[in-house]
Amino acid sequence: ETLVIRNNIAAWTGKTGDAATARDLLTALLPDMTGTLGPDHPTTLTTRHNIARWTERAGDPLAALALWRELMPRWLSVYGEDHPRTRLLRERIAATEGERPEPEPE
């Protein structure tokens, strides 16, 4: 219940407009979530996804993209290729890749 409460505090903090603090709260929560539930527990994976989401909303889409790419192998091992959550994660990665600025010509 403590993990859920901490997660909810982070979520509501982000919803009030403080994406950076939501990201930081979830980042602080992740080791406890991983230690209690394990690295492949769906709730742990969702926490990692939400860290990336709040990272993106805090203004760092490239860092979020790296976090989502790092998450994908574990996500696939838990949910599989055809799961709706996997499709959504792929869509988020693709959308964020589309937001990357074009490299400057040399």
Tab-separated table of N, CA and C in Angstrom:
chain	number	residue	atom	x	y	z
A	1	GLU	N	0.823	-1.196	0.000
A	1	GLU	CA	0.000	0.000	0.000
A	1	GLU	C	0.866	1.258	0.000
A	2	THR	N	2.016	1.199	0.676
A	2	THR	CA	2.903	2.356	0.701
A	2	THR	C	3.411	2.683	-0.700
A	3	LEU	N	3.744	1.648	-1.466
A	3	LEU	CA	4.211	1.873	-2.834
A	3	LEU	C	3.116	2.508	-3.683
A	4	VAL	N	1.901	2.044	-3.524
A	4	VAL	CA	0.772	2.605	-4.269
A	4	VAL	C	0.558	4.064	-3.895
A	5	ILE	N	0.627	4.370	-2.611
A	5	ILE	CA	0.441	5.755	-2.158
A	5	ILE	C	1.525	6.652	-2.740
A	6	ARG	N	2.773	6.192	-2.696
A	6	ARG	CA	3.863	6.992	-3.257
A	6	ARG	C	3.674	7.195	-4.756
A	7	ASN	N	3.230	6.151	-5.449
A	7	ASN	CA	2.953	6.275	-6.874
A	7	ASN	C	1.846	7.296	-7.124
A	8	ASN	N	0.801	7.237	-6.327
A	8	ASN	CA	-0.315	8.170	-6.504
A	8	ASN	C	0.102	9.614	-6.224
A	9	ILE	N	0.937	9.817	-5.233
A	9	ILE	CA	1.433	11.168	-4.950
A	9	ILE	C	2.204	11.687	-6.161
A	10	ALA	N	3.048	10.845	-6.745
A	10	ALA	CA	3.800	11.252	-7.932
A	10	ALA	C	2.850	11.582	-9.088
A	11	ALA	N	1.864	10.735	-9.301
A	11	ALA	CA	0.923	10.964	-10.399
A	11	ALA	C	0.162	12.274	-10.222
A	12	TRP	N	-0.337	12.524	-9.033
A	12	TRP	CA	-1.085	13.749	-8.796
A	12	TRP	C	-0.184	14.977	-8.849
A	13	THR	N	1.053	14.821	-8.443
A	13	THR	CA	2.001	15.927	-8.561
A	13	THR	C	2.174	16.293	-10.029
A	14	GLY	N	2.326	15.299	-10.875
A	14	GLY	CA	2.441	15.563	-12.308
A	14	GLY	C	1.181	16.168	-12.889
A	15	LYS	N	0.045	15.659	-12.464
A	15	LYS	CA	-1.227	16.178	-12.991
A	15	LYS	C	-1.483	17.624	-12.588
A	16	THR	N	-0.841	18.071	-11.511
A	16	THR	CA	-0.995	19.473	-11.118
A	16	THR	C	-0.051	20.384	-11.902
A	17	GLY	N	0.780	19.772	-12.761
A	17	GLY	CA	1.638	20.568	-13.619
A	17	GLY	C	3.116	20.512	-13.296
A	18	ASP	N	3.498	19.728	-12.315
A	18	ASP	CA	4.898	19.650	-11.926
A	18	ASP	C	5.488	18.317	-12.407
A	19	ALA	N	5.733	18.254	-13.705
A	19	ALA	CA	6.222	17.018	-14.319
A	19	ALA	C	7.593	16.611	-13.785
A	20	ALA	N	8.469	17.566	-13.565
A	20	ALA	CA	9.825	17.243	-13.098
A	20	ALA	C	9.795	16.599	-11.710
A	21	THR	N	8.966	17.117	-10.824
A	21	THR	CA	8.878	16.527	-9.490
A	21	THR	C	8.218	15.155	-9.549
A	22	ALA	N	7.219	14.991	-10.402
A	22	ALA	CA	6.597	13.669	-10.577
A	22	ALA	C	7.639	12.666	-11.037
A	23	ARG	N	8.450	13.046	-12.015
A	23	ARG	CA	9.533	12.181	-12.498
A	23	ARG	C	10.487	11.823	-11.359
A	24	ASP	N	10.868	12.826	-10.579
A	24	ASP	CA	11.813	12.599	-9.483
A	24	ASP	C	11.229	11.694	-8.402
A	25	LEU	N	9.952	11.880	-8.089
A	25	LEU	CA	9.303	11.025	-7.091
A	25	LEU	C	9.241	9.570	-7.559
A	26	LEU	N	8.926	9.377	-8.836
A	26	LEU	CA	8.873	8.017	-9.372
A	26	LEU	C	10.262	7.394	-9.462
A	27	THR	N	11.244	8.204	-9.799
A	27	THR	CA	12.619	7.710	-9.857
A	27	THR	C	13.071	7.244	-8.472
A	28	ALA	N	12.691	7.993	-7.446
A	28	ALA	CA	13.018	7.600	-6.068
A	28	ALA	C	12.243	6.348	-5.645
A	29	LEU	N	11.061	6.161	-6.186
A	29	LEU	CA	10.223	5.009	-5.865
A	29	LEU	C	10.713	3.726	-6.532
A	30	LEU	N	11.308	3.839	-7.688
A	30	LEU	CA	11.653	2.660	-8.493
A	30	LEU	C	12.507	1.621	-7.757
A	31	PRO	N	13.560	1.997	-7.032
A	31	PRO	CA	14.329	0.955	-6.332
A	31	PRO	C	13.490	0.168	-5.312
A	32	ASP	N	12.602	0.842	-4.616
A	32	ASP	CA	11.742	0.150	-3.653
A	32	ASP	C	10.738	-0.747	-4.374
A	33	MET	N	10.219	-0.269	-5.483
A	33	MET	CA	9.273	-1.056	-6.285
A	33	MET	C	9.973	-2.305	-6.820
A	34	THR	N	11.173	-2.115	-7.349
A	34	THR	CA	11.934	-3.236	-7.906
A	34	THR	C	12.303	-4.237	-6.817
A	35	GLY	N	12.749	-3.737	-5.669
A	35	GLY	CA	13.139	-4.615	-4.580
A	35	GLY	C	11.978	-5.390	-3.986
A	36	THR	N	10.806	-4.786	-3.966
A	36	THR	CA	9.636	-5.425	-3.368
A	36	THR	C	8.923	-6.352	-4.347
A	37	LEU	N	8.715	-5.875	-5.565
A	37	LEU	CA	7.920	-6.625	-6.538
A	37	LEU	C	8.756	-7.369	-7.569
A	38	GLY	N	9.978	-6.913	-7.785
A	38	GLY	CA	10.840	-7.501	-8.805
A	38	GLY	C	10.882	-6.642	-10.049
A	39	PRO	N	11.933	-6.800	-10.843
A	39	PRO	CA	12.122	-5.931	-12.006
A	39	PRO	C	11.127	-6.164	-13.138
A	40	ASP	N	10.521	-7.343	-13.191
A	40	ASP	CA	9.601	-7.661	-14.280
A	40	ASP	C	8.134	-7.637	-13.879
A	41	HIS	N	7.843	-7.207	-12.673
A	41	HIS	CA	6.443	-7.106	-12.244
A	41	HIS	C	5.767	-6.002	-13.065
A	42	PRO	N	4.544	-6.229	-13.516
A	42	PRO	CA	3.862	-5.213	-14.315
A	42	PRO	C	3.811	-3.833	-13.659
A	43	THR	N	3.674	-3.777	-12.348
A	43	THR	CA	3.626	-2.476	-11.680
A	43	THR	C	4.993	-1.790	-11.733
A	44	THR	N	6.057	-2.561	-11.608
A	44	THR	CA	7.393	-2.002	-11.735
A	44	THR	C	7.617	-1.479	-13.145
A	45	LEU	N	7.191	-2.254	-14.132
A	45	LEU	CA	7.334	-1.818	-15.520
A	45	LEU	C	6.524	-0.556	-15.790
A	46	THR	N	5.340	-0.481	-15.229
A	46	THR	CA	4.518	0.714	-15.390
A	46	THR	C	5.189	1.922	-14.740
A	47	THR	N	5.820	1.722	-13.602
A	47	THR	CA	6.552	2.814	-12.959
A	47	THR	C	7.658	3.307	-13.868
A	48	ARG	N	8.402	2.389	-14.468
A	48	ARG	CA	9.464	2.793	-15.403
A	48	ARG	C	8.883	3.547	-16.597
A	49	HIS	N	7.757	3.072	-17.106
A	49	HIS	CA	7.101	3.760	-18.219
A	49	HIS	C	6.706	5.177	-17.800
A	50	ASN	N	6.162	5.300	-16.612
A	50	ASN	CA	5.720	6.613	-16.140
A	50	ASN	C	6.890	7.562	-15.878
A	51	ILE	N	8.035	7.023	-15.458
A	51	ILE	CA	9.220	7.877	-15.328
A	51	ILE	C	9.551	8.482	-16.688
A	52	ALA	N	9.518	7.658	-17.721
A	52	ALA	CA	9.790	8.164	-19.071
A	52	ALA	C	8.737	9.185	-19.503
A	53	ARG	N	7.498	8.897	-19.205
A	53	ARG	CA	6.414	9.816	-19.597
A	53	ARG	C	6.580	11.175	-18.935
A	54	TRP	N	6.876	11.189	-17.636
A	54	TRP	CA	7.045	12.478	-16.951
A	54	TRP	C	8.351	13.147	-17.364
A	55	THR	N	9.343	12.358	-17.745
A	55	THR	CA	10.577	12.922	-18.280
A	55	THR	C	10.271	13.675	-19.573
A	56	GLU	N	9.464	13.064	-20.419
A	56	GLU	CA	9.054	13.718	-21.669
A	56	GLU	C	8.277	14.996	-21.371
A	57	ARG	N	7.330	14.911	-20.469
A	57	ARG	CA	6.510	16.078	-20.138
A	57	ARG	C	7.307	17.176	-19.435
A	58	ALA	N	8.424	16.795	-18.815
A	58	ALA	CA	9.292	17.779	-18.161
A	58	ALA	C	10.206	18.465	-19.184
A	59	GLY	N	10.080	18.075	-20.437
A	59	GLY	CA	10.805	18.775	-21.488
A	59	GLY	C	12.024	18.072	-22.026
A	60	ASP	N	12.167	16.774	-21.761
A	60	ASP	CA	13.335	16.050	-22.252
A	60	ASP	C	12.909	14.798	-23.023
A	61	PRO	N	12.367	14.979	-24.235
A	61	PRO	CA	11.882	13.831	-24.994
A	61	PRO	C	12.979	12.841	-25.379
A	62	LEU	N	14.206	13.307	-25.584
A	62	LEU	CA	15.276	12.378	-25.945
A	62	LEU	C	15.627	11.451	-24.784
A	63	ALA	N	15.634	11.976	-23.570
A	63	ALA	CA	15.868	11.119	-22.399
A	63	ALA	C	14.712	10.136	-22.234
A	64	ALA	N	13.489	10.610	-22.458
A	64	ALA	CA	12.323	9.725	-22.374
A	64	ALA	C	12.426	8.616	-23.405
A	65	LEU	N	12.816	8.964	-24.601
A	65	LEU	CA	12.966	7.971	-25.662
A	65	LEU	C	13.979	6.903	-25.258
A	66	ALA	N	15.094	7.315	-24.696
A	66	ALA	CA	16.105	6.353	-24.238
A	66	ALA	C	15.533	5.439	-23.155
A	67	LEU	N	14.751	5.998	-22.238
A	67	LEU	CA	14.142	5.193	-21.173
A	67	LEU	C	13.145	4.190	-21.744
A	68	TRP	N	12.334	4.614	-22.704
A	68	TRP	CA	11.367	3.697	-23.313
A	68	TRP	C	12.067	2.594	-24.090
A	69	ARG	N	13.128	2.943	-24.807
A	69	ARG	CA	13.874	1.917	-25.556
A	69	ARG	C	14.510	0.910	-24.597
A	70	GLU	N	15.024	1.388	-23.486
A	70	GLU	CA	15.627	0.503	-22.484
A	70	GLU	C	14.572	-0.410	-21.851
A	71	LEU	N	13.375	0.086	-21.712
A	71	LEU	CA	12.281	-0.660	-21.106
A	71	LEU	C	11.725	-1.750	-22.030
A	72	MET	N	11.783	-1.520	-23.332
A	72	MET	CA	11.098	-2.390	-24.293
A	72	MET	C	11.425	-3.883	-24.148
A	73	PRO	N	12.686	-4.322	-23.982
A	73	PRO	CA	12.924	-5.774	-23.877
A	73	PRO	C	12.206	-6.431	-22.695
A	74	ARG	N	12.202	-5.774	-21.540
A	74	ARG	CA	11.478	-6.340	-20.383
A	74	ARG	C	9.979	-6.320	-20.637
A	75	TRP	N	9.511	-5.224	-21.234
A	75	TRP	CA	8.090	-5.082	-21.561
A	75	TRP	C	7.645	-6.245	-22.440
A	76	LEU	N	8.459	-6.533	-23.480
A	76	LEU	CA	8.143	-7.635	-24.392
A	76	LEU	C	8.148	-8.976	-23.674
A	77	SER	N	9.091	-9.165	-22.746
A	77	SER	CA	9.151	-10.450	-22.049
A	77	SER	C	7.944	-10.679	-21.156
A	78	VAL	N	7.348	-9.601	-20.661
A	78	VAL	CA	6.180	-9.727	-19.785
A	78	VAL	C	4.883	-9.740	-20.594
A	79	TYR	N	4.762	-8.808	-21.536
A	79	TYR	CA	3.486	-8.642	-22.249
A	79	TYR	C	3.429	-9.331	-23.606
A	80	GLY	N	4.568	-9.562	-24.243
A	80	GLY	CA	4.574	-10.178	-25.564
A	80	GLY	C	4.393	-9.149	-26.671
A	81	GLU	N	4.597	-9.614	-27.876
A	81	GLU	CA	4.574	-8.748	-29.068
A	81	GLU	C	3.203	-8.122	-29.354
A	82	ASP	N	2.146	-8.874	-29.145
A	82	ASP	CA	0.827	-8.445	-29.615
A	82	ASP	C	-0.062	-7.823	-28.553
A	83	HIS	N	0.450	-7.663	-27.370
A	83	HIS	CA	-0.357	-7.100	-26.285
A	83	HIS	C	-0.650	-5.625	-26.568
A	84	PRO	N	-1.855	-5.146	-26.239
A	84	PRO	CA	-2.176	-3.730	-26.467
A	84	PRO	C	-1.184	-2.764	-25.796
A	85	ARG	N	-0.672	-3.131	-24.629
A	85	ARG	CA	0.300	-2.248	-23.967
A	85	ARG	C	1.603	-2.170	-24.760
A	86	THR	N	1.978	-3.274	-25.386
A	86	THR	CA	3.186	-3.266	-26.213
A	86	THR	C	2.974	-2.376	-27.426
A	87	ARG	N	1.819	-2.483	-28.050
A	87	ARG	CA	1.525	-1.613	-29.200
A	87	ARG	C	1.563	-0.141	-28.793
A	88	LEU	N	0.998	0.166	-27.626
A	88	LEU	CA	1.006	1.559	-27.154
A	88	LEU	C	2.429	2.057	-26.888
A	89	LEU	N	3.264	1.197	-26.308
A	89	LEU	CA	4.643	1.604	-26.054
A	89	LEU	C	5.376	1.832	-27.371
A	90	ARG	N	5.160	0.960	-28.335
A	90	ARG	CA	5.779	1.155	-29.657
A	90	ARG	C	5.305	2.472	-30.284
A	91	GLU	N	4.018	2.760	-30.167
A	91	GLU	CA	3.485	4.007	-30.720
A	91	GLU	C	4.103	5.222	-30.033
A	92	ARG	N	4.286	5.150	-28.726
A	92	ARG	CA	4.883	6.263	-27.988
A	92	ARG	C	6.325	6.475	-28.432
A	93	ILE	N	7.056	5.374	-28.611
A	93	ILE	CA	8.443	5.474	-29.081
A	93	ILE	C	8.472	6.106	-30.465
A	94	ALA	N	7.614	5.626	-31.354
A	94	ALA	CA	7.581	6.157	-32.721
A	94	ALA	C	7.211	7.635	-32.731
A	95	ALA	N	6.248	8.010	-31.917
A	95	ALA	CA	5.827	9.417	-31.862
A	95	ALA	C	6.954	10.295	-31.335
A	96	THR	N	7.654	9.811	-30.327
A	96	THR	CA	8.745	10.591	-29.755
A	96	THR	C	9.906	10.669	-30.731
A	97	GLU	N	10.164	9.604	-31.460
A	97	GLU	CA	11.210	9.646	-32.486
A	97	GLU	C	10.868	10.684	-33.549
A	98	GLY	N	9.584	10.815	-33.853
A	98	GLY	CA	9.147	11.797	-34.837
A	98	GLY	C	9.305	13.222	-34.364
A	99	GLU	N	9.414	13.426	-33.044
A	99	GLU	CA	9.559	14.766	-32.483
A	99	GLU	C	11.016	15.213	-32.405
A	100	ARG	N	11.946	14.290	-32.668
A	100	ARG	CA	13.355	14.652	-32.555
A	100	ARG	C	13.688	15.702	-33.616
A	101	PRO	N	14.471	16.674	-33.238
A	101	PRO	CA	14.864	17.672	-34.227
A	101	PRO	C	15.781	17.051	-35.268
A	102	GLU	N	15.652	17.555	-36.473
A	102	GLU	CA	16.522	17.096	-37.556
A	102	GLU	C	17.941	17.556	-37.256
A	103	PRO	N	18.957	16.724	-37.578
A	103	PRO	CA	20.321	17.157	-37.363
A	103	PRO	C	20.658	18.349	-38.245
A	104	GLU	N	21.476	19.214	-37.729
A	104	GLU	CA	21.910	20.375	-38.501
A	104	GLU	C	22.804	19.917	-39.641
A	105	PRO	N	22.630	20.502	-40.831
A	105	PRO	CA	23.527	20.141	-41.930
A	105	PRO	C	24.951	20.593	-41.603
A	106	GLU	N	25.906	19.798	-42.074
A	106	GLU	CA	27.304	20.142	-41.793
A	106	GLU	C	27.851	21.108	-42.805
